[in-house]
mmCIF file of C-alpha atoms in Angstrom:
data_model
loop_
_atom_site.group_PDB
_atom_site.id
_atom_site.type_symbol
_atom_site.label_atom_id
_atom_site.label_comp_id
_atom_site.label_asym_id
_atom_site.label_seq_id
_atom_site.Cartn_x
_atom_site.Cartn_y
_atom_site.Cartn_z
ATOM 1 C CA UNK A 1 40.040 -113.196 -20.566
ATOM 2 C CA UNK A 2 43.409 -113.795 -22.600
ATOM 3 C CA UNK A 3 45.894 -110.757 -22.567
ATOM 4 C CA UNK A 4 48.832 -111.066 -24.205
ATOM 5 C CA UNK A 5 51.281 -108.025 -23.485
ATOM 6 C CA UNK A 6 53.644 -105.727 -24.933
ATOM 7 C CA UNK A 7 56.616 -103.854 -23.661
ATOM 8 C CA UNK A 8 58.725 -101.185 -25.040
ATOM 9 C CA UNK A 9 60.489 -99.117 -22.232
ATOM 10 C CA UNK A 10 63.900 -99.961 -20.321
ATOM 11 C CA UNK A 11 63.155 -100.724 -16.504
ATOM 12 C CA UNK A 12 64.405 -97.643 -15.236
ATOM 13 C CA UNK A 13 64.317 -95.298 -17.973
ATOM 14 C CA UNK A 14 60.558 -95.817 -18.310
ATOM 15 C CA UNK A 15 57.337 -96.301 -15.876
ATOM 16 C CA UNK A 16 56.165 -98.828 -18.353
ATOM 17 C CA UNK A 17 57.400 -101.896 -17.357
ATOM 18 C CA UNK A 18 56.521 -101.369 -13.471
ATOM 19 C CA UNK A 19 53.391 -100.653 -14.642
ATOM 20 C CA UNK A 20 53.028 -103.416 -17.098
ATOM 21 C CA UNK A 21 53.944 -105.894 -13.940
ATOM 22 C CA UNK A 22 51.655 -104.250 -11.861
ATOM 23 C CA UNK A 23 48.999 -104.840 -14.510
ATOM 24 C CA UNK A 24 49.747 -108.799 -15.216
ATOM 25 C CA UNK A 25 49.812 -109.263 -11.438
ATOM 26 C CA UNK A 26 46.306 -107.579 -11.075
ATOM 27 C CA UNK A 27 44.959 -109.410 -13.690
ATOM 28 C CA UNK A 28 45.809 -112.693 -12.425
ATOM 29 C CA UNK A 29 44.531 -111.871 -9.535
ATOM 30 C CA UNK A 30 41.464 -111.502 -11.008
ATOM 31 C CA UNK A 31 41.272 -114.697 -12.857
ATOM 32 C CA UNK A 32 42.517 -113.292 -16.410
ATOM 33 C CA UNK A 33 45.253 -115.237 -18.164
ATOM 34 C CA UNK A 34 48.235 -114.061 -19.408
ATOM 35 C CA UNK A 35 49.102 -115.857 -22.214
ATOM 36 C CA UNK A 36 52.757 -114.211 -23.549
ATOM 37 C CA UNK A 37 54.714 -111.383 -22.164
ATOM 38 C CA UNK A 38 56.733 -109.714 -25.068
ATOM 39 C CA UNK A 39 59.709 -107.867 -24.577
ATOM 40 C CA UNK A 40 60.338 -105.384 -27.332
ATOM 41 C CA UNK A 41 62.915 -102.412 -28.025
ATOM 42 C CA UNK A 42 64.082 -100.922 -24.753
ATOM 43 C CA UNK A 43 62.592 -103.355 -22.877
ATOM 44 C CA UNK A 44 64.770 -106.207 -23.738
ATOM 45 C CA UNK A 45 66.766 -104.726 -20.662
ATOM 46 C CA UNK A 46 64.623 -106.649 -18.400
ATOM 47 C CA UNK A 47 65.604 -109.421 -19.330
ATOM 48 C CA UNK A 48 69.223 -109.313 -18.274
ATOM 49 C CA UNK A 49 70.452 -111.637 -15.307
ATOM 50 C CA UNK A 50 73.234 -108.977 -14.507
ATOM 51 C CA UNK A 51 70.900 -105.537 -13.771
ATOM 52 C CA UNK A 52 72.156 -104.984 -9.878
ATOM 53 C CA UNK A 53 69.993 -102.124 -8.888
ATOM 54 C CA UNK A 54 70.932 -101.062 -4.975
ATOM 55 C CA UNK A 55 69.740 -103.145 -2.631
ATOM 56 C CA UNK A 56 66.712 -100.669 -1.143
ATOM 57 C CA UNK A 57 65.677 -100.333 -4.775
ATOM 58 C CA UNK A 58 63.097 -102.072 -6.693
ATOM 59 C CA UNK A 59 64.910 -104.643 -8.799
ATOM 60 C CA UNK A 60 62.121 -104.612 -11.779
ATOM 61 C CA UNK A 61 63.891 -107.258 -13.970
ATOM 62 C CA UNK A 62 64.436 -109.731 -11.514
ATOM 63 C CA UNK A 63 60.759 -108.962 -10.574
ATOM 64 C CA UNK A 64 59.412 -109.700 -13.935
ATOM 65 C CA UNK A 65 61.785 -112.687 -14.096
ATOM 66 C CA UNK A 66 60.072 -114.295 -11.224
ATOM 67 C CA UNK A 67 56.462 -113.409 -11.962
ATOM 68 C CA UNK A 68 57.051 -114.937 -15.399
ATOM 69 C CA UNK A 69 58.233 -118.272 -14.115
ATOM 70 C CA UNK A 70 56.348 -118.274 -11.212
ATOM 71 C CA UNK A 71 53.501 -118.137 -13.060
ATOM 72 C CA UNK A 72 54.263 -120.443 -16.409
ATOM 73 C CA UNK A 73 53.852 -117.358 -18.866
ATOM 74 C CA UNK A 74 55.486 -117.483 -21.924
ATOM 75 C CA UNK A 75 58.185 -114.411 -21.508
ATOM 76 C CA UNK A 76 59.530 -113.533 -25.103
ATOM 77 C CA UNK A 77 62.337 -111.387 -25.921
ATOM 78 C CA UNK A 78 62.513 -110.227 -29.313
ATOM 79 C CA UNK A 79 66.111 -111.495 -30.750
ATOM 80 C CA UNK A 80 66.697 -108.519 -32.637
ATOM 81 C CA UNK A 81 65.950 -105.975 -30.009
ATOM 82 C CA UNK A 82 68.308 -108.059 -27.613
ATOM 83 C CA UNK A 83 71.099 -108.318 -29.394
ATOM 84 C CA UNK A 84 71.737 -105.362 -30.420
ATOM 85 C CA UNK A 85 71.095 -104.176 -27.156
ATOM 86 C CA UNK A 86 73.635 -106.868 -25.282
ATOM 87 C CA UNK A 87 71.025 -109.251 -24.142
ATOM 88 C CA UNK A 88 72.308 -112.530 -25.495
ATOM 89 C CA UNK A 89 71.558 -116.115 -24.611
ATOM 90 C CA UNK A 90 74.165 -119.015 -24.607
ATOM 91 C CA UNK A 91 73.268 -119.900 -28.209
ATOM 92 C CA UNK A 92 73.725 -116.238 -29.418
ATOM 93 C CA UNK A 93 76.961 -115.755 -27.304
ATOM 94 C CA UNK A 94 78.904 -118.681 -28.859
ATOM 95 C CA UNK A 95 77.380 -117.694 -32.533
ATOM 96 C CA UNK A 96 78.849 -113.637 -32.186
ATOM 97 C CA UNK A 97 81.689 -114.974 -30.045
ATOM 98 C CA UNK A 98 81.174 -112.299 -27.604
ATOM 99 C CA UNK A 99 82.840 -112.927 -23.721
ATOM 100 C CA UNK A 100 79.452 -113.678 -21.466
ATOM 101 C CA UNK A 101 75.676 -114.313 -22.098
ATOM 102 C CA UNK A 102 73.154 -112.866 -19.578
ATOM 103 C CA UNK A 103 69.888 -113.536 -20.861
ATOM 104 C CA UNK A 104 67.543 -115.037 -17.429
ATOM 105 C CA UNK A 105 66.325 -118.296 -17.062
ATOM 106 C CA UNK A 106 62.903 -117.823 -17.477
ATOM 107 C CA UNK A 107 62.808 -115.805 -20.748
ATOM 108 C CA UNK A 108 63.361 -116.681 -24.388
ATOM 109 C CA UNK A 109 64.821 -115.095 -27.761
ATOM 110 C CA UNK A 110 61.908 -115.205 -30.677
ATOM 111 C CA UNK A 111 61.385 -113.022 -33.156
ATOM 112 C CA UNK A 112 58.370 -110.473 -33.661
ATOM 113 C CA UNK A 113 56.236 -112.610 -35.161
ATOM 114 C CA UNK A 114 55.975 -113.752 -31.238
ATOM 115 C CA UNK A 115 54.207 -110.616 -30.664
ATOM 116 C CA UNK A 116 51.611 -110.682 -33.824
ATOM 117 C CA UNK A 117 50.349 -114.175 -33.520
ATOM 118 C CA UNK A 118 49.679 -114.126 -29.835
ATOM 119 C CA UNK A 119 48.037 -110.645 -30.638
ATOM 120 C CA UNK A 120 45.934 -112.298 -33.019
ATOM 121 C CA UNK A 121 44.577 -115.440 -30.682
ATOM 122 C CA UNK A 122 44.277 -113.282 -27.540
ATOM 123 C CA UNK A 123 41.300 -111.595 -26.523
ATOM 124 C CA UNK A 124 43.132 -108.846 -25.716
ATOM 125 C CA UNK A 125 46.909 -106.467 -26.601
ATOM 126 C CA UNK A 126 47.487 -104.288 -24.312
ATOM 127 C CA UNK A 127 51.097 -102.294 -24.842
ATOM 128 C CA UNK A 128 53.085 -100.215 -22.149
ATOM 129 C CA UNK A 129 54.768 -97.464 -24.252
ATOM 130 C CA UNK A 130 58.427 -96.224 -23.516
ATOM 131 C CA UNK B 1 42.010 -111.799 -41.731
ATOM 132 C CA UNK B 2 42.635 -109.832 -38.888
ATOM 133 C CA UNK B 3 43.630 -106.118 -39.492
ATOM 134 C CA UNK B 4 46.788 -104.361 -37.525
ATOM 135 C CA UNK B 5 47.397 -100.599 -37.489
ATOM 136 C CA UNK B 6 50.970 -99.483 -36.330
ATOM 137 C CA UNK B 7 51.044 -96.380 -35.348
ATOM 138 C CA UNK B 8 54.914 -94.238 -35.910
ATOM 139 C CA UNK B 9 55.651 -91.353 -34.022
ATOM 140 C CA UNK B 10 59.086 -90.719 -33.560
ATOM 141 C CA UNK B 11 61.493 -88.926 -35.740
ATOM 142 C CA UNK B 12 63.418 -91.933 -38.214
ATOM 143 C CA UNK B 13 66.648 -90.635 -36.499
ATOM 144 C CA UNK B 14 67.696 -90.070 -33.295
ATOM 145 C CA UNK B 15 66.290 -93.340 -31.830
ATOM 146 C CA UNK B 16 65.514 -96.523 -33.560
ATOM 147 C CA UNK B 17 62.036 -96.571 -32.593
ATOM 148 C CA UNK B 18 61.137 -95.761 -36.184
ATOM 149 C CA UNK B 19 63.018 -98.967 -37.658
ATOM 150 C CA UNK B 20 61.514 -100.828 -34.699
ATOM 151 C CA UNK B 21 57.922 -99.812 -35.466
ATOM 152 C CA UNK B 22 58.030 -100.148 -39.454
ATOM 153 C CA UNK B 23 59.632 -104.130 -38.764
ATOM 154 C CA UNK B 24 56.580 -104.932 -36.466
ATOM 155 C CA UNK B 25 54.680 -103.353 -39.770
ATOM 156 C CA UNK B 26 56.791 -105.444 -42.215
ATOM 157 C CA UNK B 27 56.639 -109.100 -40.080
ATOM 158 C CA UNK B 28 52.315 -108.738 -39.555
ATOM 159 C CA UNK B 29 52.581 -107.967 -43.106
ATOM 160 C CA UNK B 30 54.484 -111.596 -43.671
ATOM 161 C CA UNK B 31 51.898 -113.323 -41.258
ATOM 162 C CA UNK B 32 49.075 -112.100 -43.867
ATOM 163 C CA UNK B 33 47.505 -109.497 -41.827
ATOM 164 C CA UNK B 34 45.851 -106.753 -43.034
ATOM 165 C CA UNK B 35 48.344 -103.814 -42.237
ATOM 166 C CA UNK B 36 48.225 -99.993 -42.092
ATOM 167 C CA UNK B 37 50.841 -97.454 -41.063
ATOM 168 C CA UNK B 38 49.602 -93.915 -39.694
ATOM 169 C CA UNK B 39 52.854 -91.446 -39.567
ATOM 170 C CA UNK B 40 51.248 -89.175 -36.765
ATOM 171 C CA UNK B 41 53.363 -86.322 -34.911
ATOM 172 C CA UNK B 42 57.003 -86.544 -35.629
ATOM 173 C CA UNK B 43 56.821 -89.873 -37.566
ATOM 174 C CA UNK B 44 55.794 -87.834 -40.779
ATOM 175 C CA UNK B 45 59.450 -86.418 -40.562
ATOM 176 C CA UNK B 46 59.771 -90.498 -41.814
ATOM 177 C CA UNK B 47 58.387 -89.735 -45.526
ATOM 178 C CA UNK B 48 60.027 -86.651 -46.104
ATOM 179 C CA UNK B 49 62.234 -86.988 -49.339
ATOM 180 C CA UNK B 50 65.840 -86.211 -49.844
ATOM 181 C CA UNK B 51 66.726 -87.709 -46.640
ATOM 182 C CA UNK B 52 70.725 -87.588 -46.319
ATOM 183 C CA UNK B 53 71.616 -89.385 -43.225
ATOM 184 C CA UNK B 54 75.366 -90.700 -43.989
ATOM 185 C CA UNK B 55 76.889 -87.781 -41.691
ATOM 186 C CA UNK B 56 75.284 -89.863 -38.652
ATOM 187 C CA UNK B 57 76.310 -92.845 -40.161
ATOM 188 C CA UNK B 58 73.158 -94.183 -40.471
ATOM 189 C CA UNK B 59 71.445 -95.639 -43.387
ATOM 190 C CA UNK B 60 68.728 -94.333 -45.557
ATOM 191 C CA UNK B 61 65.299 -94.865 -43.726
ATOM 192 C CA UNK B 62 62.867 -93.396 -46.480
ATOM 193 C CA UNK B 63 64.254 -96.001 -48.753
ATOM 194 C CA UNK B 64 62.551 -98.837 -47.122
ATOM 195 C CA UNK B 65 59.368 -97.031 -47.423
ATOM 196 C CA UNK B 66 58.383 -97.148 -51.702
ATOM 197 C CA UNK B 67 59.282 -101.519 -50.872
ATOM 198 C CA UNK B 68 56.240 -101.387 -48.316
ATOM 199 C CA UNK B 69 53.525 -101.942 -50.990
ATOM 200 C CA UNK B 70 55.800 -105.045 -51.755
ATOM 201 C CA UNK B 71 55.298 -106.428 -48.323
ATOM 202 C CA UNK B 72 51.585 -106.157 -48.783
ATOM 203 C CA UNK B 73 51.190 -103.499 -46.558
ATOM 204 C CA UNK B 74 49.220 -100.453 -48.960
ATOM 205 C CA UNK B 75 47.690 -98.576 -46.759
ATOM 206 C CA UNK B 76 49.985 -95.542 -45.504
ATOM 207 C CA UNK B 77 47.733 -92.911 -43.608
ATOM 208 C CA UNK B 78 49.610 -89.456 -42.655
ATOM 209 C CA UNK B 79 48.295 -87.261 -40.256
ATOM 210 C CA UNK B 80 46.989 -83.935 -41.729
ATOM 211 C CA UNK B 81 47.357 -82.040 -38.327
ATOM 212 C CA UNK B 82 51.043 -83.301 -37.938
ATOM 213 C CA UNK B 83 52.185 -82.003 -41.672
ATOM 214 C CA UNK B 84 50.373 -78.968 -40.879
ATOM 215 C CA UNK B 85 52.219 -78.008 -37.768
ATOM 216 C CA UNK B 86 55.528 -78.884 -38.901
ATOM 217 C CA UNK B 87 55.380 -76.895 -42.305
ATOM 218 C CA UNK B 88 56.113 -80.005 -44.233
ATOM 219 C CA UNK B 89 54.555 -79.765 -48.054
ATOM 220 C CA UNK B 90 52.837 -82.640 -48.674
ATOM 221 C CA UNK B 91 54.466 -82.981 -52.036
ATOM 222 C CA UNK B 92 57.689 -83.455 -49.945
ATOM 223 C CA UNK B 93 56.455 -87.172 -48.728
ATOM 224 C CA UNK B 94 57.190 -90.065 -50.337
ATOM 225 C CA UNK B 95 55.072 -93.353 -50.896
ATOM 226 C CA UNK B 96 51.593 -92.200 -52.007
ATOM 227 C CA UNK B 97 49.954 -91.689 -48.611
ATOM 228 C CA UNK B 98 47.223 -90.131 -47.719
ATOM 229 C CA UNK B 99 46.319 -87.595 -45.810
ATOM 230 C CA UNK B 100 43.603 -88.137 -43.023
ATOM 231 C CA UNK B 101 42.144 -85.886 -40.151
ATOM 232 C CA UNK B 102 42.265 -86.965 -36.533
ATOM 233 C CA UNK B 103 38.697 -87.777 -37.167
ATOM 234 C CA UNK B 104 39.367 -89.624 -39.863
ATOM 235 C CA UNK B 105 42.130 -91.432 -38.661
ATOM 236 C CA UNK B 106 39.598 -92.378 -35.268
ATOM 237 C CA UNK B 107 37.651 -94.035 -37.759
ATOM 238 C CA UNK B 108 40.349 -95.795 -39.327
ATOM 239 C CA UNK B 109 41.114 -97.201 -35.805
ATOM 240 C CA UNK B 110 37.646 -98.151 -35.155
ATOM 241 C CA UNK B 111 37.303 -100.931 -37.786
ATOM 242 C CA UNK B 112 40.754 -101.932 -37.038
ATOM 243 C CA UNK B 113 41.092 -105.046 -34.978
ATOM 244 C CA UNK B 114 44.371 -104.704 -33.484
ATOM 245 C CA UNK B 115 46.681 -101.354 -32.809
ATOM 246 C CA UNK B 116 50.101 -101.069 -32.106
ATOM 247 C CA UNK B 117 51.503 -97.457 -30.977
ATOM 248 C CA UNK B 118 55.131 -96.469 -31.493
#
């Protein structure tokens, strides 16, 4: 089956998007594709290169960073929701001439419409709440 | 077509998961779904009229909502229950909703083919 997901809490503000990779990764495992990831409101935050948890912590974005590329999803970050939150990419830095981008590697700035059209050609939407 | 139903539950101040919820609304609306908004718990506090929020420094939310129909999204569903608890008159919302029960609203859900829950 096709799931395309949806995201709205900040890593460590909200259980949702430890939950959310806990759900992707048991799905794979299972044979289910995951077609896009989709980063929304608060949790844009995973998506930042710069989140240094402690080092006996779970470091949730860099987790979802790595399951996204290691496993060729599509990982969307809605632009809005990222920028006003500080998540920029190179692009977006030089346009708002602010001192540093962060955005990772394996993720990209789209806008919402990310989120409707893979909701429409996926089997399933499946949202993690804040 | 396909049919979306977002779902707003949060007060329109205080955190911007209200403008966040009513853009997903506004952007199916421009990919030519079918859309519905239900205003459920705090997210009726969204229609209320006379909304003043320029002490917070934010702008106006319940202006956006009359421009809805505009974006092709007509349906706007309140939550009976929700009005009920709060005290709110229903001739205090704005932009011609209606009214539904939980049941009512269930059913809504049922023939919808996608939901989104802010």
């Amino acid at each position: 089956m096709q799931y395309i997901i949806a995201i709205y809490g900040a890593p460590f503000s909200s259980q949702s998007s430890q939950t959310a990779l806990y759900f992707c990764r048991e799905a794979i495992a299972k044979g289910h594709h995951i077609s896009r990831v989709f980063f929304y409101q608060d949790a844009v935050h995973n998506a930042s290169s710069l989140a240094s948890p402690p080092q006996d912590e779970t470091d949730i974005p860099a987790h979802w960073q790595s399951f996204i590329a290691d496993n060729n999803i599509d990982g969307v970050v809605c632009i809005a929701a990222a920028l006003r939150r500080g998540i920029l990419n190179d692009e977006e830095q030089q346009r708002y001439v602010k001192p540093g981008s962060n955005l990772a590697n394996s993720l990209n700035l789209s806008g919402l419409g990310q989120l409707i059209e893979g909701a429409v050609v996926s089997d399933r939407l499946v949202s993690f709440g804040a | 077509m396909s049919s979306l139903c977002v779902i707003t539950s949060k007060a329109p101040y205080g955190s911007l998961n209200a403008k966040e919820a009513l853009d997903t609304a506004l952007i199916a609306a421009a990919f030519d779904l079918k859309v519905s908004l239900i205003f459920d718990a705090d997210g009726v506090y969204q229609l209320l009229d006379h909304q003043s929020p320029t002490g917070i420094s934010q702008k106006k939310f319940s202006a956006a909502i009359p421009a809805l129909e505009l974006y092709g999204i007509e349906s706007l569903l309140v939550c009976r229950d929700s009005i009920e608890q709060r005290g709110i008159n229903p001739d205090h919302l704005i932009g011609n909703a209606q009214l539904l029960s939980k049941q009512e609203i269930a059913i809504h859900l049922e023939s919808t083919d996608l939901v989104l829950s802010f």
